CSV table of C-alpha atoms in Angstrom, one decimal:
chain,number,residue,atom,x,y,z
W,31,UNK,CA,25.4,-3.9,-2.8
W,32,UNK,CA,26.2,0.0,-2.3
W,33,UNK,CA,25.8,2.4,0.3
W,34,UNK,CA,25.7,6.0,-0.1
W,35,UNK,CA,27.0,9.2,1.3
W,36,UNK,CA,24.1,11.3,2.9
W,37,UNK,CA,22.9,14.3,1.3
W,38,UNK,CA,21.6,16.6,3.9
W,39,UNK,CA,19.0,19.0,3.2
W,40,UNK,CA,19.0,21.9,6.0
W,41,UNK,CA,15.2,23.1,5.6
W,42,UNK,CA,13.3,26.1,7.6
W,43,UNK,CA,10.9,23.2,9.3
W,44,UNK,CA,14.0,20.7,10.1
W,45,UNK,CA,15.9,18.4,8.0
W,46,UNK,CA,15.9,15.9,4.9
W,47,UNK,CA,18.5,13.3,4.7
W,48,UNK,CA,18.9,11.6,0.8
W,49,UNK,CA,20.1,8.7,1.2
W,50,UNK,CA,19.6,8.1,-2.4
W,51,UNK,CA,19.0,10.0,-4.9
W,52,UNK,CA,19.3,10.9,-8.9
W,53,UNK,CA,18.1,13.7,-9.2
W,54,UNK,CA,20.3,16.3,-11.6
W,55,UNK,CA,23.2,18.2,-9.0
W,56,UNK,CA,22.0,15.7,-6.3
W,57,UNK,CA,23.8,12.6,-7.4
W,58,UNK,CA,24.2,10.0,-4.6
W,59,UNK,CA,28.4,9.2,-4.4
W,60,UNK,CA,28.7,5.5,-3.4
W,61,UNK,CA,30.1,5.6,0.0
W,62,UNK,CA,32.2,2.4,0.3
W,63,UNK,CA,34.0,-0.1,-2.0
W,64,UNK,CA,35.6,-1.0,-4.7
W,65,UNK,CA,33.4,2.0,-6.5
W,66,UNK,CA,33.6,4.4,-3.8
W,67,UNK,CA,33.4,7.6,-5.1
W,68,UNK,CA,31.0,7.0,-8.3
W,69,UNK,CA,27.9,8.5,-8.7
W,70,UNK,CA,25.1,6.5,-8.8
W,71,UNK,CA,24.6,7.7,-12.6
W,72,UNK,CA,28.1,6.0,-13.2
W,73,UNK,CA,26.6,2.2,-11.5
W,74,UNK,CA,23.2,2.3,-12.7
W,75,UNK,CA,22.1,2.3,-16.5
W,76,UNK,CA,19.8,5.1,-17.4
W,77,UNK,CA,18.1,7.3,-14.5
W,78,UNK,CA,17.6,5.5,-11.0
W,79,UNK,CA,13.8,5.8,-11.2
W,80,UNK,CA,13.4,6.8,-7.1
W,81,UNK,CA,14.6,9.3,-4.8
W,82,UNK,CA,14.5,7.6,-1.1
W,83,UNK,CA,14.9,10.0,2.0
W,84,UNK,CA,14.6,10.2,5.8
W,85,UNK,CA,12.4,13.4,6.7
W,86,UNK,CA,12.3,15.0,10.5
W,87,UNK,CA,9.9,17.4,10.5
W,88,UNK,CA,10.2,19.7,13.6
W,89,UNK,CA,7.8,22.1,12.3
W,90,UNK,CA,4.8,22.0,9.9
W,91,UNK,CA,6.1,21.5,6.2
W,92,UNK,CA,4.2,23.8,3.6
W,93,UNK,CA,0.9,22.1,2.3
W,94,UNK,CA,1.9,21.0,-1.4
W,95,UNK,CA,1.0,19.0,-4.0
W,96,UNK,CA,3.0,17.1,-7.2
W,97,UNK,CA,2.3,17.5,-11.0
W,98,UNK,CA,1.8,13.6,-12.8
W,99,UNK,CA,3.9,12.6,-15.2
W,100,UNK,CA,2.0,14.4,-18.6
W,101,UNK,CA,1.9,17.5,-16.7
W,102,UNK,CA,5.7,17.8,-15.1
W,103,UNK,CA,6.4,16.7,-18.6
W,104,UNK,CA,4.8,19.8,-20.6
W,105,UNK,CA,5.7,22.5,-18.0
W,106,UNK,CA,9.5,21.0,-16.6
W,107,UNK,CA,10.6,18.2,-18.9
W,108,UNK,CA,10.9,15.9,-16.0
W,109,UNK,CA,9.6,12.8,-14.6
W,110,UNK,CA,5.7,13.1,-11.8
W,111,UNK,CA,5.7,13.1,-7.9
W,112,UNK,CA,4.0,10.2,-7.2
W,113,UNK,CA,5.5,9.1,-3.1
W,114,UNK,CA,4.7,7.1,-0.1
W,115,UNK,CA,5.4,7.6,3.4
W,116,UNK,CA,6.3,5.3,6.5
W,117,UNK,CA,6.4,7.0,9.7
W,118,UNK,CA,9.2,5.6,11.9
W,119,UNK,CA,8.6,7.8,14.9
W,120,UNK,CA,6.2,10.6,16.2
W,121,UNK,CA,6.1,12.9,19.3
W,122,UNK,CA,3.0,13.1,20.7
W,123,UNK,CA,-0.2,15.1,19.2
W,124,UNK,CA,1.9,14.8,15.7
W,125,UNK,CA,-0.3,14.4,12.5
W,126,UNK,CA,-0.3,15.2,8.4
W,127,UNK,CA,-2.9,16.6,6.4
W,128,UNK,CA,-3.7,14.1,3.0
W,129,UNK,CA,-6.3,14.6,0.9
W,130,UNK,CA,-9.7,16.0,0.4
W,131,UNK,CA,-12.6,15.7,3.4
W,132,UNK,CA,-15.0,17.5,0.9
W,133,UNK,CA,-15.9,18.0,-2.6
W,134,UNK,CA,-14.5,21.3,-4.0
W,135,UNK,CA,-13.6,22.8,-7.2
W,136,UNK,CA,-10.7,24.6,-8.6
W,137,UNK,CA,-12.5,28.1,-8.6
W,138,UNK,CA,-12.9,27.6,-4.4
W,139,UNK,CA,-9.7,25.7,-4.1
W,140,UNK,CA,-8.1,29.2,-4.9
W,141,UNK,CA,-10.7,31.0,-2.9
W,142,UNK,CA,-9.8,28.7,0.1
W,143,UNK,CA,-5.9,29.3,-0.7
W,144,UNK,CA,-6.6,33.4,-0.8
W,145,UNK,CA,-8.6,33.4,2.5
W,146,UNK,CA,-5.9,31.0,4.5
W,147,UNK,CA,-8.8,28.1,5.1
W,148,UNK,CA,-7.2,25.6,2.9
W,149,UNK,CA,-6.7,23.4,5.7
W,150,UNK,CA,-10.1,23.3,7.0
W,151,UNK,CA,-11.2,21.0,4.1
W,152,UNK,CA,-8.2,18.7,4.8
W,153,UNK,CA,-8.0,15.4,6.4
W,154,UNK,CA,-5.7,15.9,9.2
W,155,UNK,CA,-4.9,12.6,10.8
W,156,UNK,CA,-2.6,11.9,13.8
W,157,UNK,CA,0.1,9.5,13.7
W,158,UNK,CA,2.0,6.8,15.1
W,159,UNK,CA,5.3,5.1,14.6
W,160,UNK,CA,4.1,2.5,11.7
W,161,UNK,CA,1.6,4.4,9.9
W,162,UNK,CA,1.3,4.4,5.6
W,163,UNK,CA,0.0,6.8,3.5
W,164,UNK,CA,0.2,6.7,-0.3
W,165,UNK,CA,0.3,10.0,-1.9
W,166,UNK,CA,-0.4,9.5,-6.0
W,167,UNK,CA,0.3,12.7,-8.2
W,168,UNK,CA,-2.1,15.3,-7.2
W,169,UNK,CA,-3.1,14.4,-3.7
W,170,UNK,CA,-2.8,17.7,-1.2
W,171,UNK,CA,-1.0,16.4,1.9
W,172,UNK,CA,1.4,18.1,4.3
W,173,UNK,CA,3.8,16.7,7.4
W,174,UNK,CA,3.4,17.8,10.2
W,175,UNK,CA,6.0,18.8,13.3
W,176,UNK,CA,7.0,16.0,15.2
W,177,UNK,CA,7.4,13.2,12.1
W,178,UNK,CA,9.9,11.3,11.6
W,179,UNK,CA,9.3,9.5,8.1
W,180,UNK,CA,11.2,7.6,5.3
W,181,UNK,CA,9.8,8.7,2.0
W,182,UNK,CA,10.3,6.7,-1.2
W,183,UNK,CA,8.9,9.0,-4.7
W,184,UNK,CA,9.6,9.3,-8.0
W,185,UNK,CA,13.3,10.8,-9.0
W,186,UNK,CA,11.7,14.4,-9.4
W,187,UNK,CA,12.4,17.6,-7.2
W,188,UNK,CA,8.9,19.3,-8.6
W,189,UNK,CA,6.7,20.5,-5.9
W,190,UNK,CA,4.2,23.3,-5.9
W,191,UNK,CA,3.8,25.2,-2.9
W,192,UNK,CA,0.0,25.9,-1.7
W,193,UNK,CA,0.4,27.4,1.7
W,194,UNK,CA,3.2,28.2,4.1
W,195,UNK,CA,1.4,30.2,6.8
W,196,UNK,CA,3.2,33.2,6.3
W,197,UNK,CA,6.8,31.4,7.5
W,198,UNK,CA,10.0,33.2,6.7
W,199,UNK,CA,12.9,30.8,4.3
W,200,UNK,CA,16.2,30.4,5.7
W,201,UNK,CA,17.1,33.5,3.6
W,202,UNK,CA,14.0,35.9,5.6
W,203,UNK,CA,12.3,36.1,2.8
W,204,UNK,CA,8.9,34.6,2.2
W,205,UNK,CA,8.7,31.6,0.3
W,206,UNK,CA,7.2,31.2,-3.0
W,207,UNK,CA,3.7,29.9,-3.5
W,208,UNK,CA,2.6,28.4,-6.2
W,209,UNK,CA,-1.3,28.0,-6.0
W,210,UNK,CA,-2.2,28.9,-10.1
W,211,UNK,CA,0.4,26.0,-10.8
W,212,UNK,CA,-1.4,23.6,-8.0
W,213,UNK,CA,-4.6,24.9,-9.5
W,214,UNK,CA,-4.4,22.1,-12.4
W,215,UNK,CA,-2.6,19.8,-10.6
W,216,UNK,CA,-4.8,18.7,-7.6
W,217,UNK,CA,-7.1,15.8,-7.9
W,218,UNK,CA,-10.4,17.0,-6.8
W,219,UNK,CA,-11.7,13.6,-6.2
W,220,UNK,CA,-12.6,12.7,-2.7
W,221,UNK,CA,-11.7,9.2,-0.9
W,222,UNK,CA,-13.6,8.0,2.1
W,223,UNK,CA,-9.7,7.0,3.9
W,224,UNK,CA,-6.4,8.0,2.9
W,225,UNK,CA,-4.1,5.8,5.0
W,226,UNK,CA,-2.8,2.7,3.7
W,227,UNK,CA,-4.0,-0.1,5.7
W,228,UNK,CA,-2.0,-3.3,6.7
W,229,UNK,CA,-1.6,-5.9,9.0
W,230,UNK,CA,2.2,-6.5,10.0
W,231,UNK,CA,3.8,-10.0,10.7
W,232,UNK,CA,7.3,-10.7,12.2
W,233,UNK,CA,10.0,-12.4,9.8
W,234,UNK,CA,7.8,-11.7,6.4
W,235,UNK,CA,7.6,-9.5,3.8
W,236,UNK,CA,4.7,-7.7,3.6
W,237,UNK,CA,3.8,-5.5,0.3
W,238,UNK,CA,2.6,-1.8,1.9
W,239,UNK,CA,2.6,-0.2,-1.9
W,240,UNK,CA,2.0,-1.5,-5.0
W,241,UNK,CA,2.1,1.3,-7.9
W,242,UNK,CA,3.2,1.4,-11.5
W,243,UNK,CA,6.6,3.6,-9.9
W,244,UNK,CA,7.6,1.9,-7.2
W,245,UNK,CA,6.3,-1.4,-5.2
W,246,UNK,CA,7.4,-1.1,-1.3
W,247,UNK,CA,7.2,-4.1,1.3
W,248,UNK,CA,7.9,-3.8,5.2
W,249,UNK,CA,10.0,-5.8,6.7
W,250,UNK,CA,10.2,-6.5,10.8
W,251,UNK,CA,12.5,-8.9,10.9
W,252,UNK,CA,13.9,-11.4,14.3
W,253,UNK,CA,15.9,-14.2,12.9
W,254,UNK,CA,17.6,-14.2,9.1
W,255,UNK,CA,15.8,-13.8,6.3
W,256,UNK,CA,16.4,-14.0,2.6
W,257,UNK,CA,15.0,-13.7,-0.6
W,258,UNK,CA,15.8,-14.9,-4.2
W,259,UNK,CA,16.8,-11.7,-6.8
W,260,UNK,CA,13.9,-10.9,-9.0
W,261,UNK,CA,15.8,-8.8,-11.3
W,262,UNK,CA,16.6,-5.3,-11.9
W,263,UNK,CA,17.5,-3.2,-8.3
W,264,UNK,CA,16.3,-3.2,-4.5
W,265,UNK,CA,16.7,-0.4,-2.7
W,266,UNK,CA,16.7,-1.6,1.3
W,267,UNK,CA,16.3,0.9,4.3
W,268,UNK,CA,16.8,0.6,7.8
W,269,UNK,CA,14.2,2.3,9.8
W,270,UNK,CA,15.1,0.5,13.3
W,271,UNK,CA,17.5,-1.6,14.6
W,272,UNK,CA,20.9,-2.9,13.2
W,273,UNK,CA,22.2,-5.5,11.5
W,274,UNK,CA,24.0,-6.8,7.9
W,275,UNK,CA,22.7,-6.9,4.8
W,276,UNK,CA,24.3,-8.6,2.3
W,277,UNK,CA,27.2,-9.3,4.6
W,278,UNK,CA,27.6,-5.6,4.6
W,279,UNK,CA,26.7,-3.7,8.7
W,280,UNK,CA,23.8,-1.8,8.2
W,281,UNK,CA,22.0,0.5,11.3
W,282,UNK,CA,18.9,2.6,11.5
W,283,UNK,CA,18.2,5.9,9.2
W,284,UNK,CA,20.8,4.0,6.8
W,285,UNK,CA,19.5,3.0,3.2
W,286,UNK,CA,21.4,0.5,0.2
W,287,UNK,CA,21.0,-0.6,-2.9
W,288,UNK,CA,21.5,-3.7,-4.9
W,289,UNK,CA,21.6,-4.2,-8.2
W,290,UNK,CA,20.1,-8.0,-9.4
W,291,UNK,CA,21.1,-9.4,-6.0
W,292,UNK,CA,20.1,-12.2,-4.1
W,293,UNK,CA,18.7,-10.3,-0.5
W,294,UNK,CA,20.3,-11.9,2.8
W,295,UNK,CA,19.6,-10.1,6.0
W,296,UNK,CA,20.9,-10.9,9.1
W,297,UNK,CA,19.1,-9.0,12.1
W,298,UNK,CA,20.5,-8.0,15.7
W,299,UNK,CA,18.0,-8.8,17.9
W,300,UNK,CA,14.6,-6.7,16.2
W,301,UNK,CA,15.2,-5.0,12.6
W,302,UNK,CA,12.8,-3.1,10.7
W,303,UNK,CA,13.2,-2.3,6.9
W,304,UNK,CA,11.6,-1.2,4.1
W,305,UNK,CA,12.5,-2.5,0.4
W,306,UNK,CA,11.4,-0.9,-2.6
W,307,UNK,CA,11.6,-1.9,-6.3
């Protein structure tokens, strides 16, 4: 099993914390160990398909969307944005924006975008500690101020900007937009619910998100639990509570990853987890 050094993300609307990550100039360094020191490039064959983070929004993030595989592929020569969110904590009136509420088309989507109403055909749902939303390639969303989340996407840093209400980067300079690019990327389709629904159960896994990138189950966990290794990696991360996994002391807003291991944990008192594969 490895652990990670953080890589901390200073952004104008808080903080991101990657606790694992591939992507290019971004390489997660094991943290501990005999292979302290290695990227994770070095420990796993090919490119780590997922980059994992820990997200505290204390403002509004920009509303954005993310290109699918085909098209990050033609215009960036990269891998899609499809992601997932788990939100560990929220202060009170916090909420995030995902998906459509009404049918539009591109031609109004920019007209919307232009005239600064892009959130009024939005959903915008409030949000409690334990809440799941999916967010396939192409789905508008946004977080709001006041989430805390742990996000688990695709190893890809593409993201096209829509709006930004008018906020200054760190640098004082507006940030780019990128509404033409967003133009072809959005999925126009509308869904009758965007939150992932689930019913949770002490001391079991239970699968949040199945997709073919990633499949994610939740963990809340009382007494030990263990599972056999069903090949290829596991990435485990600790949203609450402490405890070890794989003998090795793990506490909250920490993540690992193992690599065709058996999965032991062993909870103090209450432990919630997320493990991804």
């Amino acid at each position: 099993m490895y652990k990670f050094t953080p890589i901390i993300k200073k952004k104008v609307w808080g903080q991101e914390n990657w606790v694992l990550s591939a992507v290019p100039g971004d390489e997660s360094i094991v943290a501990e160990g005999p292979d302290r020191g290695k990227k994770i490039t070095d420990i796993f064959p090919g490119q780590f398909p997922l980059l994992v983070k820990f997200i505290d929004a204390r403002e509004d993030l920009s509303i954005q969307v993310h290109p699918n595989d085909e098209l990050a592929a033609r215009r960036h020569n990269c891998k899609g944005k499809t992601e997932m969110w788990y939100v560990i904590g929220a202060s009170e009136g916090a909420h995030l924006l995902s998906g459509l509420k009404e049918q539009i088309n591109p031609e109004k989507y920019v007209e919307l975008v232009e005239s600064g109403k892009i959130t009024d055909v939005l959903c915008d749902y409030p949000v409690k500690a334990g809440d799941v939303f999916f967010l396939p390639a192409g789905r508008i969303h946004a977080i709001g101020g006041g989430c805390y989340i742990a996000e688990i996407q695709q190893t890809s840093n593409i993201t096209y900007r829509i709006y930004d209400y008018g906020r200054l980067g760190l640098e004082g300079t507006p940030r780019p937009l990128h509404t033409q690019e967003a133009k072809d990327a959005i999925d126009y389709t509308v869904y009758p619910d965007y939150r992932t629904r689930y019913t949770p159960e002490k001391d079991k896994d239970i699968e949040l998100v199945k997709c073919p990138f990633f499949t994610t189950d939740f963990l809340e966990l009382t007494k030990p639990f263990s599972k056999g290794a069903q090949g290829g990696f596991l990435v485990v991360m600790c949203l609450e509570g402490e405890g070890t996994v794989n003998g090795i002391r793990m506490k909250a807003g920490e993540a690992a990853l193992l690599l065709d291991e058996d999965l032991s944990i062993i909870p103090e008192r209450t432990m919630k987890l997320l493990t991804s594969r």
